[in-house]
PDB file of C-alpha atoms in Angstrom:
ATOM      1  CA  MET A1281      -0.284   0.026  -0.120  1.00 90.00           C
ATOM      2  CA  LYS A1282       2.646   2.377   1.186  1.00 91.00           C
ATOM      3  CA  LYS A1283       4.422   1.390  -2.419  1.00 94.00           C
ATOM      4  CA  ILE A1284       1.082   2.678  -4.239  1.00 94.00           C
ATOM      5  CA  ILE A1285       0.996   5.634  -2.491  1.00 95.00           C
ATOM      6  CA  LEU A1286       4.307   7.089  -3.097  1.00 96.00           C
ATOM      7  CA  ILE A1287       3.960   6.184  -6.594  1.00 95.00           C
ATOM      8  CA  VAL A1288       0.759   8.049  -7.027  1.00 96.00           C
ATOM      9  CA  ALA A1289       2.349  11.098  -4.535  1.00 96.00           C
ATOM     10  CA  GLY A1290       5.533  10.740  -7.379  1.00 95.00           C
ATOM     11  CA  GLY A1291       3.241  11.027 -10.431  1.00 96.00           C
ATOM     12  CA  ILE A1292       1.504  13.982  -8.925  1.00 95.00           C
ATOM     13  CA  PHE A1293       4.849  15.703  -8.105  1.00 94.00           C
ATOM     14  CA  LEU A1294       6.100  15.250 -11.082  1.00 94.00           C
ATOM     15  CA  CYS A1295       3.066  16.337 -13.323  1.00 94.00           C
ATOM     16  CA  LEU A1296       3.154  19.728 -11.019  1.00 92.00           C
ATOM     17  CA  GLY A1297       6.894  19.980 -11.863  1.00 88.00           C
ATOM     18  CA  ILE A1298       6.147  19.542 -15.222  1.00 89.00           C
ATOM     19  CA  ILE A1299       3.289  22.219 -14.967  1.00 90.00           C
ATOM     20  CA  GLY A1300       6.013  24.444 -13.455  1.00 83.00           C
ATOM     21  CA  ILE A1301       7.993  24.594 -16.541  1.00 80.00           C
ATOM     22  CA  VAL A1302       5.244  26.718 -18.164  1.00 80.00           C
ATOM     23  CA  LEU A1303       3.797  28.151 -15.023  1.00 76.00           C
ATOM     24  CA  PRO A1304       6.252  30.498 -13.428  1.00 67.00           C
ATOM     25  CA  VAL A1305       4.599  30.818  -9.849  1.00 70.00           C
ATOM     26  CA  LEU A1306       4.809  26.850  -9.462  1.00 76.00           C
ATOM     27  CA  PRO A1307       8.554  25.792  -8.916  1.00 76.00           C
ATOM     28  CA  THR A1308       9.813  22.955 -10.854  1.00 80.00           C
ATOM     29  CA  THR A1309      12.991  21.774  -9.401  1.00 77.00           C
ATOM     30  CA  PRO A1310      11.149  21.058  -5.606  1.00 80.00           C
ATOM     31  CA  PHE A1311       8.320  19.026  -7.447  1.00 87.00           C
ATOM     32  CA  ILE A1312      10.650  16.799  -9.738  1.00 89.00           C
ATOM     33  CA  LEU A1313      12.916  16.399  -6.528  1.00 87.00           C
ATOM     34  CA  LEU A1314       9.982  15.137  -4.627  1.00 91.00           C
ATOM     35  CA  ALA A1315       8.918  13.028  -7.496  1.00 94.00           C
ATOM     36  CA  ALA A1316      12.248  11.183  -7.600  1.00 93.00           C
ATOM     37  CA  GLY A1317      12.458  10.721  -3.810  1.00 92.00           C
ATOM     38  CA  CYS A1318       8.949   8.919  -4.059  1.00 95.00           C
ATOM     39  CA  PHE A1319      10.024   7.149  -7.297  1.00 95.00           C
ATOM     40  CA  MET A1320      13.323   6.227  -5.416  1.00 93.00           C
ATOM     41  CA  ARG A1321      11.543   4.529  -2.590  1.00 95.00           C
ATOM     42  CA  SER A1322       8.934   2.849  -4.562  1.00 96.00           C
ATOM     43  CA  SER A1323       9.760   2.044  -8.268  1.00 94.00           C
ATOM     44  CA  ARG A1324      13.236   1.824  -9.300  1.00 94.00           C
ATOM     45  CA  ARG A1325      11.774   1.444 -13.088  1.00 96.00           C
ATOM     46  CA  LEU A1326       9.887   4.879 -12.745  1.00 95.00           C
ATOM     47  CA  TYR A1327      13.255   6.347 -10.827  1.00 94.00           C
ATOM     48  CA  ALA A1328      15.557   5.215 -13.500  1.00 93.00           C
ATOM     49  CA  TRP A1329      13.253   6.548 -16.092  1.00 95.00           C
ATOM     50  CA  LEU A1330      13.420  10.279 -14.620  1.00 93.00           C
ATOM     51  CA  THR A1331      16.918  10.508 -13.796  1.00 91.00           C
ATOM     52  CA  ASP A1332      18.123   9.242 -17.358  1.00 93.00           C
ATOM     53  CA  HIS A1333      15.110  11.960 -18.880  1.00 93.00           C
ATOM     54  CA  ARG A1334      16.934  13.866 -21.185  1.00 92.00           C
ATOM     55  CA  ILE A1335      15.419  16.997 -20.084  1.00 87.00           C
ATOM     56  CA  LEU A1336      14.369  16.410 -16.295  1.00 86.00           C
ATOM     57  CA  GLY A1337      17.359  14.406 -15.334  1.00 89.00           C
ATOM     58  CA  PRO A1338      19.817  17.183 -15.815  1.00 87.00           C
ATOM     59  CA  TYR A1339      17.932  19.232 -12.872  1.00 82.00           C
ATOM     60  CA  ILE A1340      17.911  16.090 -10.747  1.00 86.00           C
ATOM     61  CA  ASP A1341      21.884  15.260 -11.046  1.00 85.00           C
ATOM     62  CA  ASN A1342      22.672  18.880 -11.165  1.00 86.00           C
ATOM     63  CA  TRP A1343      20.869  19.578  -7.598  1.00 84.00           C
ATOM     64  CA  CYS A1344      21.635  16.060  -5.574  1.00 84.00           C
ATOM     65  CA  ARG A1345      25.552  16.701  -6.818  1.00 87.00           C
ATOM     66  CA  PHE A1346      25.724  20.401  -6.378  1.00 90.00           C
ATOM     67  CA  HIS A1347      22.648  22.084  -4.735  1.00 88.00           C
ATOM     68  CA  ALA A1348      22.846  24.232  -7.902  1.00 90.00           C
ATOM     69  CA  VAL A1349      20.723  25.341 -11.205  1.00 87.00           C
ATOM     70  CA  THR A1350      22.045  26.845 -14.042  1.00 86.00           C
ATOM     71  CA  LYS A1351      22.150  30.620 -14.814  1.00 90.00           C
ATOM     72  CA  LYS A1352      19.974  29.801 -17.741  1.00 85.00           C
ATOM     73  CA  SER A1353      17.270  28.051 -15.795  1.00 82.00           C
ATOM     74  CA  LYS A1354      17.257  31.171 -13.297  1.00 87.00           C
ATOM     75  CA  LEU A1355      17.391  33.439 -16.235  1.00 89.00           C
ATOM     76  CA  ILE A1356      14.165  31.998 -18.185  1.00 82.00           C
ATOM     77  CA  SER A1357      12.320  31.267 -14.946  1.00 81.00           C
ATOM     78  CA  ILE A1358      12.784  35.203 -13.624  1.00 88.00           C
ATOM     79  CA  ILE A1359      11.675  36.110 -17.270  1.00 88.00           C
ATOM     80  CA  LEU A1360       8.603  33.778 -17.218  1.00 83.00           C
ATOM     81  CA  LEU A1361       7.686  35.126 -13.658  1.00 85.00           C
ATOM     82  CA  TRP A1362       7.896  38.806 -14.184  1.00 92.00           C
ATOM     83  CA  THR A1363       6.050  38.488 -17.709  1.00 90.00           C
ATOM     84  CA  VAL A1364       3.308  36.446 -16.140  1.00 86.00           C
ATOM     85  CA  MET A1365       2.932  38.479 -13.003  1.00 91.00           C
ATOM     86  CA  LEU A1366       2.870  41.909 -14.426  1.00 94.00           C
ATOM     87  CA  GLY A1367       0.479  40.894 -17.192  1.00 93.00           C
ATOM     88  CA  THR A1368      -2.029  39.841 -14.017  1.00 92.00           C
ATOM     89  CA  ILE A1369      -1.136  42.753 -12.021  1.00 93.00           C
ATOM     90  CA  ILE A1370      -2.187  45.407 -15.287  1.00 94.00           C
ATOM     91  CA  PHE A1371      -4.784  43.331 -16.842  1.00 94.00           C
ATOM     92  CA  GLY A1372      -5.900  40.489 -14.241  1.00 92.00           C
ATOM     93  CA  VAL A1373      -6.622  42.468 -11.184  1.00 92.00           C
ATOM     94  CA  SER A1374      -8.063  45.568 -10.210  1.00 93.00           C
ATOM     95  CA  VAL A1375      -7.623  45.359  -6.502  1.00 95.00           C
ATOM     96  CA  LEU A1376      -4.705  47.425  -5.358  1.00 95.00           C
ATOM     97  CA  TRP A1377      -4.054  45.114  -2.425  1.00 96.00           C
ATOM     98  CA  LEU A1378      -3.842  41.917  -4.359  1.00 95.00           C
ATOM     99  CA  ARG A1379      -1.790  43.846  -7.407  1.00 95.00           C
ATOM    100  CA  LEU A1380       0.680  44.603  -3.798  1.00 96.00           C
ATOM    101  CA  MET A1381       0.365  40.826  -2.729  1.00 96.00           C
ATOM    102  CA  LEU A1382       1.645  39.626  -6.406  1.00 94.00           C
ATOM    103  CA  LEU A1383       4.096  42.287  -6.713  1.00 95.00           C
ATOM    104  CA  CYS A1384       5.550  41.050  -3.338  1.00 95.00           C
ATOM    105  CA  VAL A1385       5.352  37.435  -4.072  1.00 92.00           C
ATOM    106  CA  ALA A1386       6.975  38.177  -7.443  1.00 92.00           C
ATOM    107  CA  LEU A1387       9.562  40.169  -5.657  1.00 95.00           C
ATOM    108  CA  ALA A1388      10.069  37.394  -3.225  1.00 94.00           C
ATOM    109  CA  VAL A1389      10.487  34.529  -5.716  1.00 89.00           C
ATOM    110  CA  THR A1390      13.056  36.455  -7.528  1.00 93.00           C
ATOM    111  CA  ILE A1391      15.045  36.881  -4.366  1.00 95.00           C
ATOM    112  CA  HIS A1392      14.919  33.368  -3.918  1.00 91.00           C
ATOM    113  CA  LEU A1393      15.937  32.238  -7.327  1.00 89.00           C
ATOM    114  CA  LEU A1394      18.995  34.706  -7.398  1.00 93.00           C
ATOM    115  CA  LEU A1395      20.095  33.144  -4.071  1.00 94.00           C
ATOM    116  CA  LEU A1396      20.055  29.533  -5.377  1.00 91.00           C
ATOM    117  CA  LYS A1397      23.793  28.537  -5.958  1.00 92.00           C
ATOM    118  CA  THR A1398      24.307  28.909  -9.616  1.00 94.00           C
ATOM    119  CA  LEU A1399      25.825  25.620 -11.682  1.00 91.00           C
ATOM    120  CA  THR A1400      29.522  26.517 -12.725  1.00 90.00           C
ATOM    121  CA  PRO A1401      31.705  25.132 -15.480  1.00 86.00           C
ATOM    122  CA  GLU A1402      34.058  23.695 -12.596  1.00 86.00           C
ATOM    123  CA  MET A1403      30.849  21.998 -11.377  1.00 86.00           C
ATOM    124  CA  LEU A1404      30.435  20.761 -14.790  1.00 79.00           C
ATOM    125  CA  GLU A1405      33.744  19.386 -15.253  1.00 81.00           C
ATOM    126  CA  ARG A1406      33.803  17.616 -11.764  1.00 77.00           C
ATOM    127  CA  LYS A1407      30.504  16.175 -12.627  1.00 69.00           C
ATOM    128  CA  ILE A1408      32.070  14.628 -15.934  1.00 69.00           C
ATOM    129  CA  GLU A1409      35.325  13.738 -14.315  1.00 67.00           C
ATOM    130  CA  THR A1410      33.981  11.365 -11.816  1.00 63.00           C
ATOM    131  CA  ARG A1411      31.480   9.585 -13.862  1.00 59.00           C
ATOM    132  CA  GLU A1412      32.576   5.660 -14.471  1.00 53.00           C
ATOM    133  CA  PRO A1413      33.858   4.261 -18.256  1.00 51.00           C
ATOM    134  CA  SER A1414      31.006   2.977 -19.932  1.00 48.00           C
ATOM    135  CA  GLY A1415      30.728  -0.611 -19.477  1.00 47.00           C
ATOM    136  CA  GLN A1416      31.718  -0.851 -16.006  1.00 47.00           C
ATOM    137  CA  ASN A1417      29.384  -1.010 -13.180  1.00 42.00           C
TER     138      ASN A1417
END
């Protein structure tokens, strides 16, 4: 029963993470990491699929190894965040307090993103050096 609950939770977190790729208010990386954690404890096959995924796998690997995200990810996240938030503030909300609250949320998320460690070329070189040669287990 626990295994089924973890698989379902992992699926939900994975869906939220994927939605977070295009919806800047919803974070991608934490949900993808939660999905990986659930799959790691419940299904080797799903965990392997997620960590080997060509788009989502590097997020997990970079975070697990270095607790860092790429500069490109930060930049895209901040641009999308402000595009959606300013669009909502200008065109979607007419109440002043709600506009101010959305502005504060956007500022807080921006600060959080800027404070995340940025993946450096040195980290990537270290990652390549620590990989096992293919064919060895």
